[in-house]
Amino acid sequence: MDSEIACSEVSKEGPALPQIEAAESGAQELQEIRKLLWGPTIRVDVFRRWSQGFEFSDTEPSALVQKEGGPCAVIAPVQAYLLKILIMDTPGHFLKDLTQDKCRHMLIQALCTILSKCCTKRYRIVSLPMETCAEAKEVLNTLNDIPDVNIGSNASAETATKEADAPADLPTTAGTVRVADAREVSSDAYHEGLQVLNFETIEEVEKYYTEHWQVLSGQYGVMLFLYTVLITKNIDNVISELSDTSEPLIHNTYGYGSQALINLMLTGRAVAHVWDNDQDVGGLKLRGINEQSDIGFITLMEQMRYCTVGSFYKNPKNPVWVMGSETHLTVLFSAEKRLVSPETPSELARRVFKSYDPEGNNFIPADVLQDVLAALDLVNEPEYVEIMQKRLDPEGLHIILLNAFMDEFFPQEQRSTPDTFDLMHYNGIPGSNEGNKVHYSKGSAILLESDLKSVCISNPMLTCLQTKWPNIEINWHDMRIPSLN
């Protein structure tokens, strides 16, 4: 980690040829990222589970494969953005008919979208030295008789020297770089070999990834992109957004990503909570999601009362949601754009009412009625509120039911969400799919009239869906309920 690469302008004739220069700050940042991600030590088994590239399913051309538990904190958000591009930006494609080139292009677009949310000054692409530039490829072509390539820091310096001395007329190859797939290396050797490419525009980043696909598909592609996100975001910015840096972003025993890491991948902000905006808890300012997200997030943990997911995540700009279980992340999506249409006044009223009903009981204490009316910009003078309290709570139970509130203030309730729609689900782990092949599952959903939901402990999928649509029922087409794990 003793060098950083500054990229010149991308020429029209071919890829930019990076120039290697000393950059101690880059090496220091990568060390800080390593500590922030993994903690003081890296377990061999956890590092191995994260050591995979971006790879598509043989049976579902646009579905990414997750080989082992752990990297879903990166793979699921990337898959979500890929699906967003597919169903919202490039409609009309049949999922099974997508070509390999089209899927690769959408994946690179998804990665660039995530990076754009994190960029502060410039785009900084983390790579391994033999994968980063054409000069390194040329040198590699002269070393075909050497079975193993050392990617440690000494090798980096030696490679730079050989590159400088290499003949200018050596042929360039666009073939696969051996180091990406050569062999498994230790976490120390991996980190010693990291280098950084600097780009000014996202178009240059997209061009680089397109011309160096092996950076993404090689053995460390997922980790390299994760480091790219963090260093592009700037480590100081990440730390300032985290409420607690005592725990690593990747669990040092089980290898799963923290909520802050998931939020960073989805929104570009490494905040630790999923509620709307910031909340003051006992004098502590706890940061949440500060605007409507492009991609949604719902989690089984909300039904278990471990967290409260806010409207910015539950009602995203696109009908794509990352779904969280206790141990894994999957993706829910739909081609039904009306699922994310603007809120009607009555839907806004329901959301505000339920924000004062954190337990999900469908009623609020009578003494917060004035706050609810004020939040909805309705008449909230004390005298009027007192009259409405008596009207909505005639038995004097000091509670106001959701249905009574809606009947009084929004009697002609309209709903923008359709009553029936199709949903699709992605789980990147082959063993969690029928036939051990990653594919999308499709289901037909219906929203029932009643607000009362049936809790079914044996059906985690339905339970998680009900945190977004409390009155939903769904029939999966292959008669097999998709797994959240």
Short mmCIF file of C-alpha atoms in Angstrom, two decimals:
data_model
loop_
_atom_site.label_atom_id
_atom_site.label_comp_id
_atom_site.label_asym_id
_atom_site.label_seq_id
_atom_site.Cartn_x
_atom_site.Cartn_y
_atom_site.Cartn_z
CA MET A 1 0.00 0.00 0.00
CA ASP A 2 2.82 2.35 -0.76
CA SER A 3 1.61 3.95 -3.95
CA GLU A 4 -1.37 5.76 -5.43
CA ILE A 5 -2.15 6.09 -9.10
CA ALA A 6 -3.32 9.33 -10.68
CA CYS A 7 -5.31 8.83 -13.88
CA SER A 8 -4.89 11.15 -16.80
CA GLU A 9 -7.78 12.05 -19.06
CA VAL A 10 -9.34 9.07 -20.79
CA SER A 11 -8.33 9.26 -24.43
CA LYS A 12 -10.79 8.56 -27.19
CA GLU A 13 -8.43 5.98 -28.67
CA GLY A 14 -8.24 3.77 -25.59
CA PRO A 15 -8.09 3.52 -21.83
CA ALA A 16 -6.21 6.02 -19.71
CA LEU A 17 -2.73 4.85 -18.74
CA PRO A 18 -2.23 5.58 -15.04
CA GLN A 19 1.03 6.98 -13.78
CA ILE A 20 2.38 5.63 -10.49
CA GLU A 21 3.46 8.19 -7.94
CA ALA A 22 4.24 8.15 -4.24
CA ALA A 23 1.20 8.81 -2.03
CA GLU A 24 1.63 8.09 1.66
CA SER A 25 -1.82 9.53 2.36
CA GLY A 26 -3.40 6.82 0.21
CA ALA A 27 -1.52 4.11 2.10
CA GLN A 28 -2.56 5.63 5.42
CA GLU A 29 -6.21 5.82 4.37
CA LEU A 30 -6.21 2.19 3.30
CA GLN A 31 -4.79 1.21 6.68
CA GLU A 32 -7.54 3.18 8.42
CA ILE A 33 -10.17 1.56 6.19
CA ARG A 34 -8.80 -1.86 7.05
CA LYS A 35 -9.14 -1.14 10.77
CA LEU A 36 -12.60 0.41 10.39
CA LEU A 37 -13.86 -2.55 8.38
CA TRP A 38 -12.30 -5.49 10.18
CA GLY A 39 -11.07 -4.26 13.56
CA PRO A 40 -7.55 -4.97 14.87
CA THR A 41 -7.44 -8.52 13.50
CA ILE A 42 -9.00 -10.32 10.53
CA ARG A 43 -10.23 -13.87 10.95
CA VAL A 44 -9.02 -16.11 8.14
CA ASP A 45 -12.45 -17.69 7.58
CA VAL A 46 -14.24 -14.32 7.48
CA PHE A 47 -11.74 -12.87 5.00
CA ARG A 48 -12.08 -15.97 2.83
CA ARG A 49 -15.89 -15.68 2.74
CA TRP A 50 -15.57 -12.09 1.53
CA SER A 51 -13.03 -13.07 -1.14
CA GLN A 52 -15.24 -13.33 -4.20
CA GLY A 53 -15.88 -11.42 -7.36
CA PHE A 54 -19.11 -10.22 -8.94
CA GLU A 55 -20.49 -13.29 -10.68
CA PHE A 56 -23.83 -13.85 -12.42
CA SER A 57 -26.06 -16.89 -12.09
CA ASP A 58 -26.10 -19.46 -14.88
CA THR A 59 -29.89 -19.68 -14.72
CA GLU A 60 -30.79 -16.01 -14.10
CA PRO A 61 -28.62 -13.75 -16.28
CA SER A 62 -28.99 -10.59 -14.15
CA ALA A 63 -28.81 -12.23 -10.69
CA LEU A 64 -25.55 -12.04 -8.75
CA VAL A 65 -24.29 -15.12 -6.92
CA GLN A 66 -23.15 -14.92 -3.30
CA LYS A 67 -20.87 -17.87 -2.63
CA GLU A 68 -20.81 -17.74 1.18
CA GLY A 69 -22.33 -15.79 4.05
CA GLY A 70 -21.02 -12.30 4.73
CA PRO A 71 -20.69 -10.11 1.61
CA CYS A 72 -24.46 -9.65 1.19
CA ALA A 73 -23.94 -6.17 2.70
CA VAL A 74 -22.32 -5.26 -0.62
CA ILE A 75 -23.86 -7.74 -3.06
CA ALA A 76 -27.54 -7.14 -2.12
CA PRO A 77 -27.38 -3.31 -2.48
CA VAL A 78 -25.52 -3.68 -5.78
CA GLN A 79 -28.15 -6.17 -6.97
CA ALA A 80 -30.88 -3.75 -5.90
CA TYR A 81 -29.41 -0.90 -7.94
CA LEU A 82 -28.93 -3.23 -10.91
CA LEU A 83 -32.62 -4.18 -10.74
CA LYS A 84 -33.61 -0.55 -10.40
CA ILE A 85 -31.75 0.19 -13.63
CA LEU A 86 -33.33 -2.81 -15.31
CA ILE A 87 -36.98 -2.21 -14.40
CA MET A 88 -37.07 1.60 -14.20
CA ASP A 89 -34.45 2.91 -16.61
CA THR A 90 -34.45 0.17 -19.26
CA PRO A 91 -37.96 -1.35 -19.23
CA GLY A 92 -39.14 -3.90 -21.75
CA HIS A 93 -36.39 -6.46 -21.24
CA PHE A 94 -37.34 -10.06 -20.56
CA LEU A 95 -35.26 -11.21 -17.61
CA LYS A 96 -34.29 -14.54 -19.14
CA ASP A 97 -33.27 -12.99 -22.46
CA LEU A 98 -30.67 -10.55 -21.14
CA THR A 99 -27.23 -10.93 -22.70
CA GLN A 100 -24.02 -11.20 -20.72
CA ASP A 101 -22.80 -7.85 -22.05
CA LYS A 102 -26.06 -6.15 -21.08
CA CYS A 103 -25.89 -7.54 -17.53
CA ARG A 104 -22.25 -6.52 -17.14
CA HIS A 105 -23.11 -3.03 -18.35
CA MET A 106 -25.98 -2.73 -15.87
CA LEU A 107 -23.73 -3.97 -13.06
CA ILE A 108 -21.13 -1.32 -13.84
CA GLN A 109 -23.88 1.31 -13.99
CA ALA A 110 -25.11 0.14 -10.57
CA LEU A 111 -21.61 0.40 -9.09
CA CYS A 112 -21.19 3.88 -10.56
CA THR A 113 -24.54 4.95 -9.10
CA ILE A 114 -23.41 3.88 -5.62
CA LEU A 115 -20.05 5.63 -6.04
CA SER A 116 -21.78 8.83 -7.20
CA LYS A 117 -23.64 8.97 -3.89
CA CYS A 118 -20.36 8.72 -1.98
CA CYS A 119 -18.11 10.99 -4.01
CA THR A 120 -16.80 14.12 -2.29
CA LYS A 121 -13.98 15.39 -4.53
CA ARG A 122 -12.90 12.65 -6.93
CA TYR A 123 -13.44 8.99 -7.62
CA ARG A 124 -10.76 6.75 -6.14
CA ILE A 125 -10.75 3.17 -7.39
CA VAL A 126 -8.99 0.59 -5.23
CA SER A 127 -7.36 -2.26 -7.11
CA LEU A 128 -4.50 -4.72 -7.01
CA PRO A 129 -1.38 -3.60 -8.89
CA MET A 130 -1.44 -6.22 -11.61
CA GLU A 131 -5.08 -5.39 -12.35
CA THR A 132 -4.90 -1.64 -12.48
CA CYS A 133 -3.23 -0.50 -15.66
CA ALA A 134 -2.17 -1.55 -19.11
CA GLU A 135 1.53 -1.20 -18.31
CA ALA A 136 1.21 -3.84 -15.59
CA LYS A 137 -0.47 -6.16 -18.07
CA GLU A 138 2.43 -5.69 -20.47
CA VAL A 139 4.92 -6.62 -17.78
CA LEU A 140 2.83 -9.66 -16.84
CA ASN A 141 2.96 -10.86 -20.44
CA THR A 142 6.75 -11.00 -20.20
CA LEU A 143 6.53 -13.18 -17.04
CA ASN A 144 4.46 -16.07 -18.37
CA ASP A 145 6.98 -18.64 -17.15
CA ILE A 146 6.61 -17.54 -13.51
CA PRO A 147 3.88 -19.65 -11.82
CA ASP A 148 3.09 -17.39 -8.86
CA VAL A 149 2.97 -13.62 -8.63
CA ASN A 150 3.72 -11.93 -5.32
CA ILE A 151 1.35 -9.02 -4.75
CA GLY A 152 3.12 -7.71 -1.67
CA SER A 153 4.53 -4.20 -1.34
CA ASN A 154 8.00 -5.21 -2.49
CA ALA A 155 6.52 -6.66 -5.66
CA SER A 156 4.63 -3.39 -6.23
CA ALA A 157 7.81 -1.36 -6.16
CA GLU A 158 9.57 -3.88 -8.37
CA THR A 159 6.71 -3.85 -10.86
CA ALA A 160 6.80 -0.07 -11.05
CA THR A 161 10.51 -0.22 -11.88
CA LYS A 162 9.99 -2.85 -14.57
CA GLU A 163 7.16 -0.82 -16.04
CA ALA A 164 9.38 2.21 -16.32
CA ASP A 165 12.09 0.14 -18.04
CA ALA A 166 9.74 -1.83 -20.31
CA PRO A 167 10.02 -1.22 -24.06
CA ALA A 168 7.44 1.21 -25.36
CA ASP A 169 6.43 -1.10 -28.20
CA LEU A 170 5.44 -4.07 -26.01
CA PRO A 171 1.99 -5.25 -27.12
CA THR A 172 -0.98 -4.58 -24.85
CA THR A 173 -3.47 -7.35 -24.14
CA ALA A 174 -7.04 -7.00 -22.95
CA GLY A 175 -7.09 -10.58 -21.71
CA THR A 176 -7.83 -11.76 -18.20
CA VAL A 177 -5.22 -10.76 -15.63
CA ARG A 178 -3.81 -13.75 -13.82
CA VAL A 179 -3.36 -12.17 -10.41
CA ALA A 180 -7.11 -11.72 -9.95
CA ASP A 181 -7.68 -15.46 -10.12
CA ALA A 182 -4.18 -16.84 -9.52
CA ARG A 183 -4.48 -18.06 -5.94
CA GLU A 184 -5.78 -17.22 -2.53
CA VAL A 185 -3.56 -14.86 -0.55
CA SER A 186 -3.51 -13.85 3.10
CA SER A 187 -5.29 -10.71 4.26
CA ASP A 188 -1.90 -9.10 4.92
CA ALA A 189 -0.68 -9.79 1.39
CA TYR A 190 -3.97 -8.51 -0.01
CA HIS A 191 -3.70 -5.22 1.85
CA GLU A 192 -0.03 -4.76 1.02
CA GLY A 193 -0.87 -5.02 -2.67
CA LEU A 194 -3.68 -2.45 -2.77
CA GLN A 195 -3.27 0.64 -4.95
CA VAL A 196 -5.54 3.55 -5.80
CA LEU A 197 -6.58 5.00 -9.16
CA ASN A 198 -7.86 8.59 -9.27
CA PHE A 199 -10.60 9.65 -11.69
CA GLU A 200 -12.27 13.03 -12.09
CA THR A 201 -15.59 11.93 -13.59
CA ILE A 202 -17.93 8.98 -13.21
CA GLU A 203 -17.76 8.46 -16.98
CA GLU A 204 -14.05 7.70 -16.61
CA VAL A 205 -14.84 5.21 -13.84
CA GLU A 206 -17.43 3.48 -16.01
CA LYS A 207 -14.96 3.29 -18.89
CA TYR A 208 -12.26 1.88 -16.61
CA TYR A 209 -14.48 -0.87 -15.21
CA THR A 210 -15.75 -1.71 -18.71
CA GLU A 211 -12.21 -2.15 -20.02
CA HIS A 212 -10.94 -3.91 -16.88
CA TRP A 213 -13.84 -6.25 -16.12
CA GLN A 214 -11.50 -8.64 -14.30
CA VAL A 215 -11.11 -6.08 -11.48
CA LEU A 216 -14.76 -6.78 -10.63
CA SER A 217 -14.98 -10.45 -11.57
CA GLY A 218 -11.68 -11.53 -10.01
CA GLN A 219 -11.33 -13.21 -6.65
CA TYR A 220 -11.38 -9.96 -4.66
CA GLY A 221 -13.81 -7.93 -6.79
CA VAL A 222 -16.44 -7.43 -4.07
CA MET A 223 -13.88 -6.32 -1.47
CA LEU A 224 -12.11 -4.03 -3.93
CA PHE A 225 -15.38 -2.25 -4.64
CA LEU A 226 -16.14 -1.96 -0.92
CA TYR A 227 -12.74 -0.32 -0.35
CA THR A 228 -13.42 1.90 -3.37
CA VAL A 229 -16.69 3.11 -1.80
CA LEU A 230 -15.00 3.91 1.53
CA ILE A 231 -11.97 5.71 0.11
CA THR A 232 -14.11 7.66 -2.37
CA LYS A 233 -16.38 8.67 0.50
CA ASN A 234 -13.25 9.66 2.51
CA ILE A 235 -12.54 7.88 5.75
CA ASP A 236 -13.00 11.05 7.84
CA ASN A 237 -16.51 11.53 6.43
CA VAL A 238 -17.39 7.91 7.19
CA ILE A 239 -16.17 8.22 10.78
CA SER A 240 -18.06 11.49 11.30
CA GLU A 241 -21.32 9.82 10.24
CA LEU A 242 -20.86 6.75 12.43
CA SER A 243 -22.26 7.07 15.93
CA ASP A 244 -19.87 4.43 17.24
CA THR A 245 -16.51 3.37 15.80
CA SER A 246 -15.70 0.89 18.56
CA GLU A 247 -17.20 -1.96 16.53
CA PRO A 248 -15.95 -2.79 13.01
CA LEU A 249 -18.25 -2.44 10.00
CA ILE A 250 -17.81 -6.18 9.36
CA HIS A 251 -18.49 -8.43 12.34
CA ASN A 252 -15.17 -9.99 13.27
CA THR A 253 -16.71 -13.36 14.15
CA TYR A 254 -19.68 -13.88 11.84
CA GLY A 255 -18.62 -11.69 8.93
CA TYR A 256 -21.88 -9.86 8.29
CA GLY A 257 -22.00 -6.14 7.55
CA SER A 258 -23.30 -3.58 10.04
CA GLN A 259 -26.38 -1.45 9.44
CA ALA A 260 -24.10 1.55 8.90
CA LEU A 261 -22.35 -0.31 6.07
CA ILE A 262 -25.69 -1.27 4.51
CA ASN A 263 -26.88 2.34 4.76
CA LEU A 264 -23.66 3.57 3.15
CA MET A 265 -24.15 1.25 0.19
CA LEU A 266 -27.80 2.24 -0.22
CA THR A 267 -27.72 5.98 0.49
CA GLY A 268 -24.10 7.12 0.50
CA ARG A 269 -24.25 7.92 4.24
CA ALA A 270 -22.76 5.64 6.91
CA VAL A 271 -25.39 6.36 9.56
CA ALA A 272 -26.26 3.60 12.00
CA HIS A 273 -30.06 3.86 12.11
CA VAL A 274 -32.98 3.32 9.72
CA TRP A 275 -35.53 5.79 11.07
CA ASP A 276 -36.29 9.12 9.36
CA ASN A 277 -33.91 12.00 10.10
CA ASP A 278 -32.10 12.38 13.42
CA GLN A 279 -33.54 11.49 16.80
CA ASP A 280 -32.62 12.74 20.23
CA VAL A 281 -32.38 9.80 22.61
CA GLY A 282 -31.39 10.73 26.14
CA GLY A 283 -29.51 13.76 24.91
CA LEU A 284 -27.67 11.80 22.21
CA LYS A 285 -28.21 12.76 18.59
CA LEU A 286 -28.67 9.51 16.66
CA ARG A 287 -28.55 9.92 12.91
CA GLY A 288 -30.98 8.24 10.54
CA ILE A 289 -31.98 8.44 6.88
CA ASN A 290 -32.29 12.09 5.86
CA GLU A 291 -34.24 11.83 2.57
CA GLN A 292 -36.31 9.49 0.44
CA SER A 293 -33.98 6.74 -0.71
CA ASP A 294 -33.63 5.49 -4.28
CA ILE A 295 -33.72 1.93 -2.92
CA GLY A 296 -35.90 0.88 0.01
CA PHE A 297 -35.11 -1.20 3.06
CA ILE A 298 -37.41 -3.36 5.19
CA THR A 299 -36.38 -5.84 7.83
CA LEU A 300 -37.72 -8.70 9.88
CA MET A 301 -35.98 -7.07 12.85
CA GLU A 302 -38.66 -4.38 12.93
CA GLN A 303 -41.37 -6.94 13.63
CA MET A 304 -39.13 -8.20 16.44
CA ARG A 305 -39.07 -4.59 17.78
CA TYR A 306 -35.30 -4.24 17.39
CA CYS A 307 -35.66 -1.16 15.18
CA THR A 308 -38.14 1.17 13.50
CA VAL A 309 -37.78 1.65 9.76
CA GLY A 310 -38.81 5.12 8.63
CA SER A 311 -40.86 6.22 5.64
CA PHE A 312 -37.79 7.29 3.64
CA TYR A 313 -36.78 3.62 3.45
CA LYS A 314 -40.22 2.02 3.32
CA ASN A 315 -41.39 4.33 0.54
CA PRO A 316 -38.40 4.69 -1.80
CA LYS A 317 -38.28 6.31 -5.22
CA ASN A 318 -38.19 2.95 -6.98
CA PRO A 319 -40.07 -0.31 -6.30
CA VAL A 320 -36.96 -2.10 -5.04
CA TRP A 321 -36.30 -2.97 -1.40
CA VAL A 322 -33.38 -4.69 0.31
CA MET A 323 -34.87 -7.13 2.84
CA GLY A 324 -33.08 -7.92 6.08
CA SER A 325 -33.37 -11.03 8.24
CA GLU A 326 -31.34 -11.82 11.34
CA THR A 327 -28.38 -13.02 9.27
CA HIS A 328 -28.81 -12.16 5.59
CA LEU A 329 -29.89 -9.58 3.01
CA THR A 330 -32.08 -10.30 -0.02
CA VAL A 331 -33.90 -8.07 -2.53
CA LEU A 332 -37.61 -7.54 -3.24
CA PHE A 333 -38.68 -5.78 -6.43
CA SER A 334 -41.62 -5.16 -8.72
CA ALA A 335 -42.34 -3.73 -12.15
CA GLU A 336 -45.45 -2.04 -10.66
CA LYS A 337 -44.44 1.62 -10.53
CA ARG A 338 -47.60 2.59 -8.66
CA LEU A 339 -46.10 0.98 -5.55
CA VAL A 340 -43.92 4.08 -5.25
CA SER A 341 -46.30 6.75 -6.56
CA PRO A 342 -46.60 9.96 -4.52
CA GLU A 343 -48.57 9.70 -1.29
CA THR A 344 -52.20 10.71 -1.29
CA PRO A 345 -53.38 12.92 1.60
CA SER A 346 -54.94 9.92 3.33
CA GLU A 347 -51.75 7.86 2.97
CA LEU A 348 -49.79 10.73 4.45
CA ALA A 349 -52.26 10.86 7.33
CA ARG A 350 -51.86 7.13 7.99
CA ARG A 351 -48.08 7.44 7.98
CA VAL A 352 -48.10 10.40 10.39
CA PHE A 353 -50.64 8.68 12.66
CA LYS A 354 -48.50 5.54 12.79
CA SER A 355 -45.40 7.56 13.59
CA TYR A 356 -47.11 8.25 16.93
CA ASP A 357 -47.96 4.56 17.23
CA PRO A 358 -44.50 2.93 17.36
CA GLU A 359 -45.91 -0.32 18.75
CA GLY A 360 -48.15 -0.82 15.74
CA ASN A 361 -51.35 -1.04 17.79
CA ASN A 362 -53.46 1.05 15.37
CA PHE A 363 -54.30 3.56 18.08
CA ILE A 364 -52.62 6.54 19.73
CA PRO A 365 -52.95 8.13 23.17
CA ALA A 366 -55.65 10.78 23.08
CA ASP A 367 -53.27 13.44 24.40
CA VAL A 368 -51.10 13.35 21.23
CA LEU A 369 -54.03 14.09 18.90
CA GLN A 370 -53.06 17.77 18.77
CA ASP A 371 -49.54 16.85 17.63
CA VAL A 372 -50.91 14.59 14.88
CA LEU A 373 -53.27 17.29 13.64
CA ALA A 374 -50.45 19.85 13.66
CA ALA A 375 -48.15 17.52 11.72
CA LEU A 376 -50.87 17.19 9.07
CA ASP A 377 -51.44 20.95 8.98
CA LEU A 378 -55.03 20.51 10.16
CA VAL A 379 -56.90 22.67 12.66
CA ASN A 380 -55.26 22.08 16.03
CA GLU A 381 -56.53 24.79 18.36
CA PRO A 382 -56.88 23.45 21.94
CA GLU A 383 -60.62 23.97 22.05
CA TYR A 384 -61.14 22.12 18.76
CA VAL A 385 -58.80 19.30 19.81
CA GLU A 386 -60.77 18.83 23.04
CA ILE A 387 -64.01 18.52 21.09
CA MET A 388 -62.47 15.97 18.71
CA GLN A 389 -61.01 13.94 21.57
CA LYS A 390 -64.49 13.49 23.04
CA ARG A 391 -65.91 12.66 19.62
CA LEU A 392 -63.23 10.12 18.72
CA ASP A 393 -63.05 8.63 22.22
CA PRO A 394 -66.68 8.60 23.42
CA GLU A 395 -66.02 5.87 25.99
CA GLY A 396 -63.23 7.83 27.65
CA LEU A 397 -60.53 5.19 27.14
CA HIS A 398 -57.94 7.90 26.39
CA ILE A 399 -57.06 6.30 23.07
CA ILE A 400 -57.97 7.18 19.47
CA LEU A 401 -58.31 4.38 16.94
CA LEU A 402 -56.77 4.72 13.49
CA ASN A 403 -60.02 3.82 11.72
CA ALA A 404 -62.01 6.37 13.72
CA PHE A 405 -59.41 9.05 12.94
CA MET A 406 -59.44 8.25 9.21
CA ASP A 407 -63.26 8.14 9.04
CA GLU A 408 -63.47 11.56 10.67
CA PHE A 409 -60.78 13.46 8.78
CA PHE A 410 -60.41 11.48 5.52
CA PRO A 411 -63.80 9.84 4.86
CA GLN A 412 -63.20 9.57 1.09
CA GLU A 413 -59.98 7.69 1.47
CA GLN A 414 -58.02 7.12 -1.71
CA ARG A 415 -55.10 4.79 -2.06
CA SER A 416 -52.40 5.15 -4.70
CA THR A 417 -51.15 1.62 -4.19
CA PRO A 418 -53.00 -0.95 -6.32
CA ASP A 419 -54.94 -3.69 -4.57
CA THR A 420 -53.13 -6.44 -6.49
CA PHE A 421 -49.60 -6.55 -7.87
CA ASP A 422 -46.74 -8.92 -8.55
CA LEU A 423 -43.58 -9.05 -6.44
CA MET A 424 -40.28 -10.75 -7.20
CA HIS A 425 -37.59 -11.85 -4.78
CA TYR A 426 -33.84 -12.42 -5.10
CA ASN A 427 -31.60 -14.43 -2.76
CA GLY A 428 -27.99 -14.62 -3.90
CA ILE A 429 -27.01 -17.76 -1.98
CA PRO A 430 -27.46 -20.82 -4.25
CA GLY A 431 -28.34 -23.12 -1.34
CA SER A 432 -31.29 -20.89 -0.44
CA ASN A 433 -32.81 -21.37 -3.91
CA GLU A 434 -34.65 -24.36 -5.33
CA GLY A 435 -32.23 -26.64 -7.14
CA ASN A 436 -29.27 -24.72 -5.64
CA LYS A 437 -29.45 -22.28 -8.57
CA VAL A 438 -29.91 -18.55 -8.01
CA HIS A 439 -33.09 -17.36 -9.67
CA TYR A 440 -35.89 -14.86 -9.06
CA SER A 441 -39.08 -16.01 -7.32
CA LYS A 442 -42.39 -14.44 -8.37
CA GLY A 443 -45.50 -13.98 -6.29
CA SER A 444 -48.95 -12.41 -6.67
CA ALA A 445 -49.87 -10.06 -3.83
CA ILE A 446 -53.21 -8.70 -2.66
CA LEU A 447 -53.87 -5.98 -0.09
CA LEU A 448 -56.81 -6.96 2.11
CA GLU A 449 -59.40 -4.50 3.35
CA SER A 450 -58.66 -5.05 7.03
CA ASP A 451 -55.84 -3.27 8.82
CA LEU A 452 -55.45 -6.23 11.16
CA LYS A 453 -52.47 -8.36 10.19
CA SER A 454 -51.99 -12.02 10.93
CA VAL A 455 -48.63 -12.78 12.50
CA CYS A 456 -47.21 -16.05 11.22
CA ILE A 457 -43.96 -16.93 12.92
CA SER A 458 -43.41 -19.83 10.53
CA ASN A 459 -43.48 -17.46 7.52
CA PRO A 460 -40.69 -14.87 7.95
CA MET A 461 -41.17 -13.65 4.37
CA LEU A 462 -44.80 -12.64 4.99
CA THR A 463 -43.91 -11.17 8.38
CA CYS A 464 -41.25 -8.98 6.79
CA LEU A 465 -43.56 -7.89 3.96
CA GLN A 466 -46.16 -6.87 6.56
CA THR A 467 -43.79 -4.27 8.00
CA LYS A 468 -44.34 -2.44 4.70
CA TRP A 469 -47.88 -3.60 3.80
CA PRO A 470 -49.62 -4.67 7.06
CA ASN A 471 -52.61 -6.20 5.24
CA ILE A 472 -50.73 -8.08 2.49
CA GLU A 473 -51.24 -11.67 1.44
CA ILE A 474 -49.11 -13.28 -1.26
CA ASN A 475 -49.10 -16.50 -3.26
CA TRP A 476 -45.75 -17.57 -4.68
CA HIS A 477 -46.02 -19.03 -8.17
CA ASP A 478 -43.75 -22.02 -7.64
CA MET A 479 -45.57 -22.92 -4.40
CA ARG A 480 -42.35 -22.41 -2.47
CA ILE A 481 -41.95 -19.50 -0.07
CA PRO A 482 -38.60 -17.80 -0.79
CA SER A 483 -36.04 -17.83 1.99
CA LEU A 484 -34.80 -14.68 3.68
CA ASN A 485 -31.69 -16.54 4.86
#
